[in-house]
Short mmCIF file of N, CA, C and O in Angstrom, two decimals:
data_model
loop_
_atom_site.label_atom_id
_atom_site.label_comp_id
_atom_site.label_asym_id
_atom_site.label_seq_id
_atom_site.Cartn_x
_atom_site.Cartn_y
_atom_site.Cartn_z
N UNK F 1 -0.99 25.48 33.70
CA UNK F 1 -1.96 25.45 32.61
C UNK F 1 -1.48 24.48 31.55
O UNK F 1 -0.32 24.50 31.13
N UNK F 2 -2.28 23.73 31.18
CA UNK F 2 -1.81 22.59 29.93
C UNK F 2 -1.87 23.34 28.76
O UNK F 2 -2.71 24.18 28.45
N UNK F 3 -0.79 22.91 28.09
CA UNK F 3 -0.62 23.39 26.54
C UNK F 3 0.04 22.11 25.55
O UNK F 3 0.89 21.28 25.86
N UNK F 4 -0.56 22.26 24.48
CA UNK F 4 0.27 21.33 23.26
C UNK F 4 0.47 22.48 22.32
O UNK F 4 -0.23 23.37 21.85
N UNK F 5 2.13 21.94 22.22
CA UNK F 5 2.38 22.79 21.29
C UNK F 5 3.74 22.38 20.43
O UNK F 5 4.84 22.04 20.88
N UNK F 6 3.31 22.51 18.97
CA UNK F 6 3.60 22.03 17.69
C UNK F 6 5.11 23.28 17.50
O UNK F 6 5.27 24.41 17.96
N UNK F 7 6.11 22.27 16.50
CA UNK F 7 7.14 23.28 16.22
C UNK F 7 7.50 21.98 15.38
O UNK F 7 7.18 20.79 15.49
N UNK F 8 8.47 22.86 14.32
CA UNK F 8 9.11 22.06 13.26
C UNK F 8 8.87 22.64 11.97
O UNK F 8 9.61 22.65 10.98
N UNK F 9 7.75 23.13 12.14
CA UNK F 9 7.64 23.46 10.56
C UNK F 9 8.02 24.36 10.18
O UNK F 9 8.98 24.77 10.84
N UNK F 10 7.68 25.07 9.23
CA UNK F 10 8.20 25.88 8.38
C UNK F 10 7.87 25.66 6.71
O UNK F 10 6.88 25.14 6.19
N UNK F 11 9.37 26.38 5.91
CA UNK F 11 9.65 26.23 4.20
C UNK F 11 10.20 25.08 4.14
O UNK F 11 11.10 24.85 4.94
N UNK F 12 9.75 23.87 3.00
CA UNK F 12 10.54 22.80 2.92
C UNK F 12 10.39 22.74 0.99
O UNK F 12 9.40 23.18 0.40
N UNK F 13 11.14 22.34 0.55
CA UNK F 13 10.87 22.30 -0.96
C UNK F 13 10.45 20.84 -0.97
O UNK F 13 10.68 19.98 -0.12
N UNK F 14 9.53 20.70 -2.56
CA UNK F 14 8.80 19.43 -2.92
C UNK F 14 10.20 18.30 -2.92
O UNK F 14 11.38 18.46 -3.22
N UNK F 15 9.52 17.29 -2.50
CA UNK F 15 10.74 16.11 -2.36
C UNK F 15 11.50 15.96 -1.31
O UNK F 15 12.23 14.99 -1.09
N UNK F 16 11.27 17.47 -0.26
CA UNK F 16 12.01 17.28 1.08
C UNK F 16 11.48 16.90 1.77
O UNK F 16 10.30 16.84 1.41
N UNK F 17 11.75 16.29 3.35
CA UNK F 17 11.43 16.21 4.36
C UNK F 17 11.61 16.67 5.69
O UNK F 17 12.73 17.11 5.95
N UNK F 18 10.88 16.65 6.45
CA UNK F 18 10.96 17.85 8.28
C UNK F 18 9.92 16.72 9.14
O UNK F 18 9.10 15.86 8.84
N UNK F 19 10.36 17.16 10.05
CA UNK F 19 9.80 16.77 11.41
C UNK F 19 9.19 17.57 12.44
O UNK F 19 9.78 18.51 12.97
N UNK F 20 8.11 17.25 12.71
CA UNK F 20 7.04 18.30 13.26
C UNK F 20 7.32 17.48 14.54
O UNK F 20 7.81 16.38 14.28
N UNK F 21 7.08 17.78 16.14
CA UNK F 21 7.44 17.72 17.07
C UNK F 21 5.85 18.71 17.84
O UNK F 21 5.53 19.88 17.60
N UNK F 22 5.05 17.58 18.88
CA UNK F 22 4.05 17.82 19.48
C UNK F 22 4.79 18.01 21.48
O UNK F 22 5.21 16.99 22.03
N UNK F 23 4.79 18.66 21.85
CA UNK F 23 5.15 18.65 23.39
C UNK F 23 4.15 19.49 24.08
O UNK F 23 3.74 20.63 23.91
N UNK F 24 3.80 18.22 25.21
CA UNK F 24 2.94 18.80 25.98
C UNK F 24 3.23 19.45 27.34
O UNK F 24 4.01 18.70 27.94
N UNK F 25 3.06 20.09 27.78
CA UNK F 25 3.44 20.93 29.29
C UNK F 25 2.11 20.98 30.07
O UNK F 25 1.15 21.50 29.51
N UNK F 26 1.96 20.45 31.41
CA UNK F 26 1.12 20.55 32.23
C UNK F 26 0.15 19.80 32.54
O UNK F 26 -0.75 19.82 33.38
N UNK F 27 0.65 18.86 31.37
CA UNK F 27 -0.14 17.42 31.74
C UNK F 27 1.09 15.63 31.00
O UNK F 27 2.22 15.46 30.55
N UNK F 28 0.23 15.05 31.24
CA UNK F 28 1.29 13.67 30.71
C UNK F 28 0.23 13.41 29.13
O UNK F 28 -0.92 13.77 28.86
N UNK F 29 1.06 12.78 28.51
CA UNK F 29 0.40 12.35 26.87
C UNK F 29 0.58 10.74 27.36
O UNK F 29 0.66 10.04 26.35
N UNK F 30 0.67 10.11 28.35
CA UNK F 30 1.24 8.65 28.36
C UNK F 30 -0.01 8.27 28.02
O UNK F 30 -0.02 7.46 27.10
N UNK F 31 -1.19 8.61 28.51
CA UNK F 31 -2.43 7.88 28.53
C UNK F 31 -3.26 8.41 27.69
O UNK F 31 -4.46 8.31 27.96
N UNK F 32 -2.86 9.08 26.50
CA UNK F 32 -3.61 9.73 25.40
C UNK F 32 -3.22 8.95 24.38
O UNK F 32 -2.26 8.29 24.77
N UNK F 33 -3.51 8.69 23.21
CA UNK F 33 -3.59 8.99 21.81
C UNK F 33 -3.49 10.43 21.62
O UNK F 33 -3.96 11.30 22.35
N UNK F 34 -2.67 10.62 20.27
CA UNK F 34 -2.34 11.70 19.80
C UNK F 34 -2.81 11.86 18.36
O UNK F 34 -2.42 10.99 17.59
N UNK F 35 -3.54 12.75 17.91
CA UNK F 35 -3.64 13.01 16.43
C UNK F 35 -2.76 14.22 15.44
O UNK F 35 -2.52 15.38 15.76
N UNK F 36 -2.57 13.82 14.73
CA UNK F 36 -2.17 15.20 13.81
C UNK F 36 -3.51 15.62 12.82
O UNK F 36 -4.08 14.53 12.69
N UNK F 37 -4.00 16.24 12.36
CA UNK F 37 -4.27 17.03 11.89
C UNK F 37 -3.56 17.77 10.65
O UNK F 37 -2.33 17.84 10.66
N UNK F 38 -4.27 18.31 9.62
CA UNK F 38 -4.25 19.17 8.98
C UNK F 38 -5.26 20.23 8.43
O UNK F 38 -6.45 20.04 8.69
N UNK F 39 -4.94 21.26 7.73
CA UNK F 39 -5.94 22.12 7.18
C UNK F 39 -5.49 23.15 6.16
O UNK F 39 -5.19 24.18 6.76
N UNK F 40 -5.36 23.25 5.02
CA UNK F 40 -4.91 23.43 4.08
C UNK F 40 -6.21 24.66 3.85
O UNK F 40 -7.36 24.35 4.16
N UNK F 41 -5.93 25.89 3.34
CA UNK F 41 -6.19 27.33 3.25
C UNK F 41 -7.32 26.67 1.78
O UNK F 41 -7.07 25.95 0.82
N UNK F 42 -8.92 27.57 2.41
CA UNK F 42 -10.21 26.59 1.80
C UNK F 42 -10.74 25.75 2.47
O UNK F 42 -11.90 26.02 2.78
N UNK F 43 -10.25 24.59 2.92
CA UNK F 43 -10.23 23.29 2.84
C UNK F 43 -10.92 22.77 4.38
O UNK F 43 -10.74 23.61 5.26
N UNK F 44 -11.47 21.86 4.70
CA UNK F 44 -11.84 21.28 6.18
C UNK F 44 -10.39 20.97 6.39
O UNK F 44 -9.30 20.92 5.82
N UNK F 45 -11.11 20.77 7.78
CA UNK F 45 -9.26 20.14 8.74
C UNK F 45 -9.32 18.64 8.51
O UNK F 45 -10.45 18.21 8.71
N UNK F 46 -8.61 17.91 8.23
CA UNK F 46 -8.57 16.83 7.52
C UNK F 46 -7.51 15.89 8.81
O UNK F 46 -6.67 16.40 9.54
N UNK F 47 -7.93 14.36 8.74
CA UNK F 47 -6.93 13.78 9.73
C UNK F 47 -5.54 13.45 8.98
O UNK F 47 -5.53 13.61 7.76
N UNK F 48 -4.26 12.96 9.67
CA UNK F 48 -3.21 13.04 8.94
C UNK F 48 -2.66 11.80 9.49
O UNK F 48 -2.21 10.92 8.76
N UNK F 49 -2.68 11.72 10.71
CA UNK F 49 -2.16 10.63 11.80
C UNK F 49 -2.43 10.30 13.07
O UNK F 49 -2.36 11.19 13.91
N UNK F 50 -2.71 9.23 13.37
CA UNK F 50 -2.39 8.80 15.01
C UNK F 50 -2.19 8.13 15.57
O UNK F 50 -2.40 7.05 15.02
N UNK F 51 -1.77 8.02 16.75
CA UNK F 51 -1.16 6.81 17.59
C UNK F 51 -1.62 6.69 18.47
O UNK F 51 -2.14 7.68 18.98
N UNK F 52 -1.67 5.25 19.22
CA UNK F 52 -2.04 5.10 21.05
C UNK F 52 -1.30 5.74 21.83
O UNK F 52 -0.50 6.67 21.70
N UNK F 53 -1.63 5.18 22.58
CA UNK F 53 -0.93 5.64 24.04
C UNK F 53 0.14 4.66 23.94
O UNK F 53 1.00 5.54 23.94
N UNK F 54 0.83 3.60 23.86
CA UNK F 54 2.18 2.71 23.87
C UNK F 54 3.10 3.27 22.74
O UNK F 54 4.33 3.24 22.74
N UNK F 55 2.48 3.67 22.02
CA UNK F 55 3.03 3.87 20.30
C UNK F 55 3.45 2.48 19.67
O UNK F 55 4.48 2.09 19.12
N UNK F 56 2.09 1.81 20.02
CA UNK F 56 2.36 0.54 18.89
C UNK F 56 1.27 0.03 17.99
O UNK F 56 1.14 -1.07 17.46
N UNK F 57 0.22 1.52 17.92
CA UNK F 57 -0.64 1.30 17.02
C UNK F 57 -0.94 2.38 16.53
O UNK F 57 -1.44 3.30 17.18
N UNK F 58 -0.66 2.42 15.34
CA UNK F 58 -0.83 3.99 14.47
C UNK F 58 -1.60 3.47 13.12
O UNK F 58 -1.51 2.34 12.64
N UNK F 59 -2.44 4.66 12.57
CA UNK F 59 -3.32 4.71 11.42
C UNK F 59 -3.02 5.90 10.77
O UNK F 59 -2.83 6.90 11.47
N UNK F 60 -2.93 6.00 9.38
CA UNK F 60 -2.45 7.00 8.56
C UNK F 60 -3.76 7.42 7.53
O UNK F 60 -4.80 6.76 7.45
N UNK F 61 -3.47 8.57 6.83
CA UNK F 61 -4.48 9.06 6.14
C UNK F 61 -3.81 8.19 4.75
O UNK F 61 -2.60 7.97 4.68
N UNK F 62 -4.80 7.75 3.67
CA UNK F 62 -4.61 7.39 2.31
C UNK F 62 -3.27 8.51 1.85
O UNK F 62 -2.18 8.28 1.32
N UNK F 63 -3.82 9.59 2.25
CA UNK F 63 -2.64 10.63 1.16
C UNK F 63 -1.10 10.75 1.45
O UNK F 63 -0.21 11.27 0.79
N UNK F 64 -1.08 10.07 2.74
CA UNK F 64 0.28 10.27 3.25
C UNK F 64 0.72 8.62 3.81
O UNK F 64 1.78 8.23 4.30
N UNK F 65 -0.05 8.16 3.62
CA UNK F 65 0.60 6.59 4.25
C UNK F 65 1.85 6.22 3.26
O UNK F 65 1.73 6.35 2.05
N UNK F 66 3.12 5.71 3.91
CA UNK F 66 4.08 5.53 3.57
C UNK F 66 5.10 6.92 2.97
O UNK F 66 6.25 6.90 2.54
N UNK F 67 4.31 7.87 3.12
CA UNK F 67 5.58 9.09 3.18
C UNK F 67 5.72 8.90 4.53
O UNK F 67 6.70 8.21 4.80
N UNK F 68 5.00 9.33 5.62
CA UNK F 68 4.70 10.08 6.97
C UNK F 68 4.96 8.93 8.35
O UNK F 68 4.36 7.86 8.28
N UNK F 69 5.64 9.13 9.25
CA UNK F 69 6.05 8.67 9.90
C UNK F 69 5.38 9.40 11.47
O UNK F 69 5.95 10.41 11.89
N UNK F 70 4.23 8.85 12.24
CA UNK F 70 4.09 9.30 13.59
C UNK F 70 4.58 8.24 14.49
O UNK F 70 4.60 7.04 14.23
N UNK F 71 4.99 8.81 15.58
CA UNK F 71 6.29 8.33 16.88
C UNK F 71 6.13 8.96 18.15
O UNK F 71 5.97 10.15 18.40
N UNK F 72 6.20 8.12 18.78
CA UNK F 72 6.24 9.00 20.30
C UNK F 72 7.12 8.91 21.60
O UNK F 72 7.35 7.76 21.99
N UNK F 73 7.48 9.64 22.12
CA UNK F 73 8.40 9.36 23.25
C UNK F 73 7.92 9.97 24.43
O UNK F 73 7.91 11.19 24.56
N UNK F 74 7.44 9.04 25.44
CA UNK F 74 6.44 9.39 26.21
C UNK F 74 7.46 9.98 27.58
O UNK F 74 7.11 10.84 28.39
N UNK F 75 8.78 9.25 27.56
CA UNK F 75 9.62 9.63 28.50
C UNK F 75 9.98 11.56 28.29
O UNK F 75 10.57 12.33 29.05
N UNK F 76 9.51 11.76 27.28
CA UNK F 76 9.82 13.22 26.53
C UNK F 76 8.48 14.21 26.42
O UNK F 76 8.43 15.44 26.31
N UNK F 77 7.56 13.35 26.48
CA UNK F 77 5.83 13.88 26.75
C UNK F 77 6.21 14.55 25.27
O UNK F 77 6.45 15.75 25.38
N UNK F 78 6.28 14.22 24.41
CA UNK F 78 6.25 14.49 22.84
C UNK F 78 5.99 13.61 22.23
O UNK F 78 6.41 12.48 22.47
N UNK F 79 5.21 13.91 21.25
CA UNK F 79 4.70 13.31 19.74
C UNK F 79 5.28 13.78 18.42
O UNK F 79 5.18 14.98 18.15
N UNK F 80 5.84 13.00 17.64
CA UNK F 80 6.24 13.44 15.96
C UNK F 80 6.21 12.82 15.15
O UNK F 80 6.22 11.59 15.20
N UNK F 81 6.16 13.63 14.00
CA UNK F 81 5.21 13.65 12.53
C UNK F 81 6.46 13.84 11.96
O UNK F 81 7.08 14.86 12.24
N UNK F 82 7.04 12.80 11.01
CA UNK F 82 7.91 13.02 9.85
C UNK F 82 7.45 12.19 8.92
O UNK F 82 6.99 11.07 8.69
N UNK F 83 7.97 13.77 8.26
CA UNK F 83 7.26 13.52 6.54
C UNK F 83 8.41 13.61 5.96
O UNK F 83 9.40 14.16 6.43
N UNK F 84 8.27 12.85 4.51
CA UNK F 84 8.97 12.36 3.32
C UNK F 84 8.24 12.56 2.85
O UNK F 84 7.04 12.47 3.13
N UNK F 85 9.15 13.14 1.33
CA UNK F 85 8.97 12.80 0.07
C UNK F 85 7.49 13.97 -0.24
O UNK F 85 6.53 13.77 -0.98
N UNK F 86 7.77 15.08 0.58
CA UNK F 86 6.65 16.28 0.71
C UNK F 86 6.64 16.48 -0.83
O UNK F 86 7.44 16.21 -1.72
N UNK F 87 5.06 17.23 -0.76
CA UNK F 87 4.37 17.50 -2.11
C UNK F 87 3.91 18.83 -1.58
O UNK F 87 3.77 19.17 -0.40
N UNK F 88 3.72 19.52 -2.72
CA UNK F 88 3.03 21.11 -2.70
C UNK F 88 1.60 20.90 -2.01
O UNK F 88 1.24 21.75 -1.20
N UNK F 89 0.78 19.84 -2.28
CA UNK F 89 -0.63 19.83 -1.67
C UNK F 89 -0.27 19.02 -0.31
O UNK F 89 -1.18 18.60 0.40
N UNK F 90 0.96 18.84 0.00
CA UNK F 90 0.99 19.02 1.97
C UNK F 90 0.66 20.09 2.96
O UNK F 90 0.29 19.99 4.13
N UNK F 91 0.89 21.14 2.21
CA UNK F 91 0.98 22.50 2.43
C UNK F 91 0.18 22.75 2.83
O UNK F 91 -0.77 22.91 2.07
N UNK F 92 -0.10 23.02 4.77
CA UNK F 92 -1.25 23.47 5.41
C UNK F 92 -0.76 23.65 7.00
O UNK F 92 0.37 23.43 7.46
N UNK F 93 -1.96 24.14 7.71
CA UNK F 93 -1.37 24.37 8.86
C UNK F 93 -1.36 23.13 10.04
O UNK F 93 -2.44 22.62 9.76
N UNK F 94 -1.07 22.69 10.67
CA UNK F 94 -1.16 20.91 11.24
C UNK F 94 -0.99 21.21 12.94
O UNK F 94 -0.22 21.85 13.66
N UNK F 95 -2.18 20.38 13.08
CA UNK F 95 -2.67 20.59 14.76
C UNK F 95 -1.89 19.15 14.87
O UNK F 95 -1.56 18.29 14.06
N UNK F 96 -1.74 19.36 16.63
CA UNK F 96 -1.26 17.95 16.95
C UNK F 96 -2.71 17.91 17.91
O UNK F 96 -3.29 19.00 17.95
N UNK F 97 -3.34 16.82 18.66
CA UNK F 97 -4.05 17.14 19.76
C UNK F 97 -4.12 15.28 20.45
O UNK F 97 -3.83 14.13 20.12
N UNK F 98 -4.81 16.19 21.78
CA UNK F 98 -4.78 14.89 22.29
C UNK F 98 -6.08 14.42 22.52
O UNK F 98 -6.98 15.26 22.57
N UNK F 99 -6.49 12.62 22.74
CA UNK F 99 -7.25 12.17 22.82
C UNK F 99 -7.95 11.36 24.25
O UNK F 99 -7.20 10.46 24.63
N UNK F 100 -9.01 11.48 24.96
CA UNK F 100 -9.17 11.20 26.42
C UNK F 100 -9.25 9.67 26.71
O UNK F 100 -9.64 9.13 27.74
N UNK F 101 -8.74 9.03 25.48
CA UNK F 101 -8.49 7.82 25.31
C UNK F 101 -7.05 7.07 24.93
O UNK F 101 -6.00 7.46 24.41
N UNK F 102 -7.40 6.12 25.31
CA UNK F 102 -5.76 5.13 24.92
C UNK F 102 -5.74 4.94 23.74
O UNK F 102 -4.64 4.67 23.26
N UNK F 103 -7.05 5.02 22.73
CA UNK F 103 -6.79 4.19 21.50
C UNK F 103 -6.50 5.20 20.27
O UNK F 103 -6.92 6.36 20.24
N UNK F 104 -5.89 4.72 19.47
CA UNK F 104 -5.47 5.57 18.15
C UNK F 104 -7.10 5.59 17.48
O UNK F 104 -7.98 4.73 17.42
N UNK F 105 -7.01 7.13 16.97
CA UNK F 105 -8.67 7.77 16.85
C UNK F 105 -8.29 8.14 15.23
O UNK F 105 -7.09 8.31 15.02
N UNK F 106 -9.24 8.28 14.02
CA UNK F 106 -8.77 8.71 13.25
C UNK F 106 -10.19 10.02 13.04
O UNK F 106 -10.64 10.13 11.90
N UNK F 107 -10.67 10.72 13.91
CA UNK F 107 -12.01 11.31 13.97
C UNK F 107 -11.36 12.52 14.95
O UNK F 107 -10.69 12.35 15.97
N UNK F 108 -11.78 13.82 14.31
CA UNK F 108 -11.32 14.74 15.29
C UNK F 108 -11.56 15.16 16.50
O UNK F 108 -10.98 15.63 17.48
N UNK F 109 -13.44 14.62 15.80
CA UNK F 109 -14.16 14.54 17.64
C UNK F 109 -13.66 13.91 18.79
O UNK F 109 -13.87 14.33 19.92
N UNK F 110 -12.97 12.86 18.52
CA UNK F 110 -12.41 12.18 19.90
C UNK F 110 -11.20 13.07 20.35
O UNK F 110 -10.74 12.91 21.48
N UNK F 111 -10.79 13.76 19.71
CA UNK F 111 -9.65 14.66 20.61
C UNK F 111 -10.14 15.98 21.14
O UNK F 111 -10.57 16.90 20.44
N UNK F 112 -10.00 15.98 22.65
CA UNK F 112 -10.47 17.32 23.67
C UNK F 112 -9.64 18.37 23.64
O UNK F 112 -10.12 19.50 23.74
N UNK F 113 -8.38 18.22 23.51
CA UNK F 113 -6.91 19.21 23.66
C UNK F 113 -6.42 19.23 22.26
O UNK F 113 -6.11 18.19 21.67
N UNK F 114 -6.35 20.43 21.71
CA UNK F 114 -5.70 21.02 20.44
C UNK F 114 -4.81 21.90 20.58
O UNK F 114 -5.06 22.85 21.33
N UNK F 115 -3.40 21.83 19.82
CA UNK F 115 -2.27 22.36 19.87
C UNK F 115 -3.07 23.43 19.06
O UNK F 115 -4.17 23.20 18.55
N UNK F 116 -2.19 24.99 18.96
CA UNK F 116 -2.64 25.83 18.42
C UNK F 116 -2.45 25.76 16.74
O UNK F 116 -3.20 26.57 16.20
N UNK F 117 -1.45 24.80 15.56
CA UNK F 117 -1.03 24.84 14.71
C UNK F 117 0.58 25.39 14.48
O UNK F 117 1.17 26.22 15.17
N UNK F 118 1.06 24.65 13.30
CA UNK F 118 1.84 25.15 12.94
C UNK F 118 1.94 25.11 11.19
O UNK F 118 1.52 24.20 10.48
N UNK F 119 2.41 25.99 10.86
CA UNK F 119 2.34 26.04 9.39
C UNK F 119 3.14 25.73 8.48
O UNK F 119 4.01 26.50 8.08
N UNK F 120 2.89 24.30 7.92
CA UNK F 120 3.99 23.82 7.27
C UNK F 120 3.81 24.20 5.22
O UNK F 120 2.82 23.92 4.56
N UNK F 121 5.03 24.83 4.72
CA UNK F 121 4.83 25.36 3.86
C UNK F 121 5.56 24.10 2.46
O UNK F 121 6.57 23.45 2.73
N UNK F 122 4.99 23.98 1.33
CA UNK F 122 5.95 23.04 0.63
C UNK F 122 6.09 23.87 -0.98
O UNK F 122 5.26 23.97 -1.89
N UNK F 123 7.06 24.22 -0.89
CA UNK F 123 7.76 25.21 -2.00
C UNK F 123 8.76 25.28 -2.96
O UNK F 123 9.71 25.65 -2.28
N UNK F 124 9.16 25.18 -4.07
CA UNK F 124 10.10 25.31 -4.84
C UNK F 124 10.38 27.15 -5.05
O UNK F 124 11.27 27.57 -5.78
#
């Protein structure tokens, strides 16, 4: 059975940084694009990041471009999200998912496979 599934997060205080980690089981990510996601408690699920399928074309959201770092290691069938320089309004739960395409998507509709979330908290 295919699964994506997100780990890394957790408590991080404002100004820190963590690394969120996407691994897929039961299928390959080589020929996907990967998105991250977010969704902050209220709020729509909002895009955060994504990459092709090579990992040599990635698009970032306005709010996080140049904190946030997405990467992939396809030999590892994982995708990751590191963030810098976290803020209290990071603070939400963050899907990784995949896309039935090669190209970096910044639209949630293009991704078929959604990791279940993980909940990244930003706290003093």
């Amino acid at each position: 059975q295919a699964h994506l599934v997100e780990s890394g997060g957790g408590l991080v205080q404002p100004g820190g940084s963590q690394i969120l980690s996407c691994a897929a089981s039961g299928f390959t990510l080589d020929s996907s694009a990967i998105g991250w996601f977010r969704q902050a408690p209220g709020k729509d699920r909002e895009f955060v990041a994504t990459i092709n399928w090579s990992g040599a074309v990635t698009y970032y959201a306005d709010s996080v471009r140049g904190r946030f770092s997405i990467s992939r290691d396809n030999a590892k069938n994982t995708v990751y999200l590191e963030s810098n320089a976290l803020k209290t309004e990071d603070t939400a739960v963050y899907y990784c998912a995949a896309s039935d395409g090669l190209h970096a998507q910044r639209t949630s509709t293009e991704y078929h496979f959604w990791g279940q979330g993980i909940q990244v908290t930003v706290s003093s």
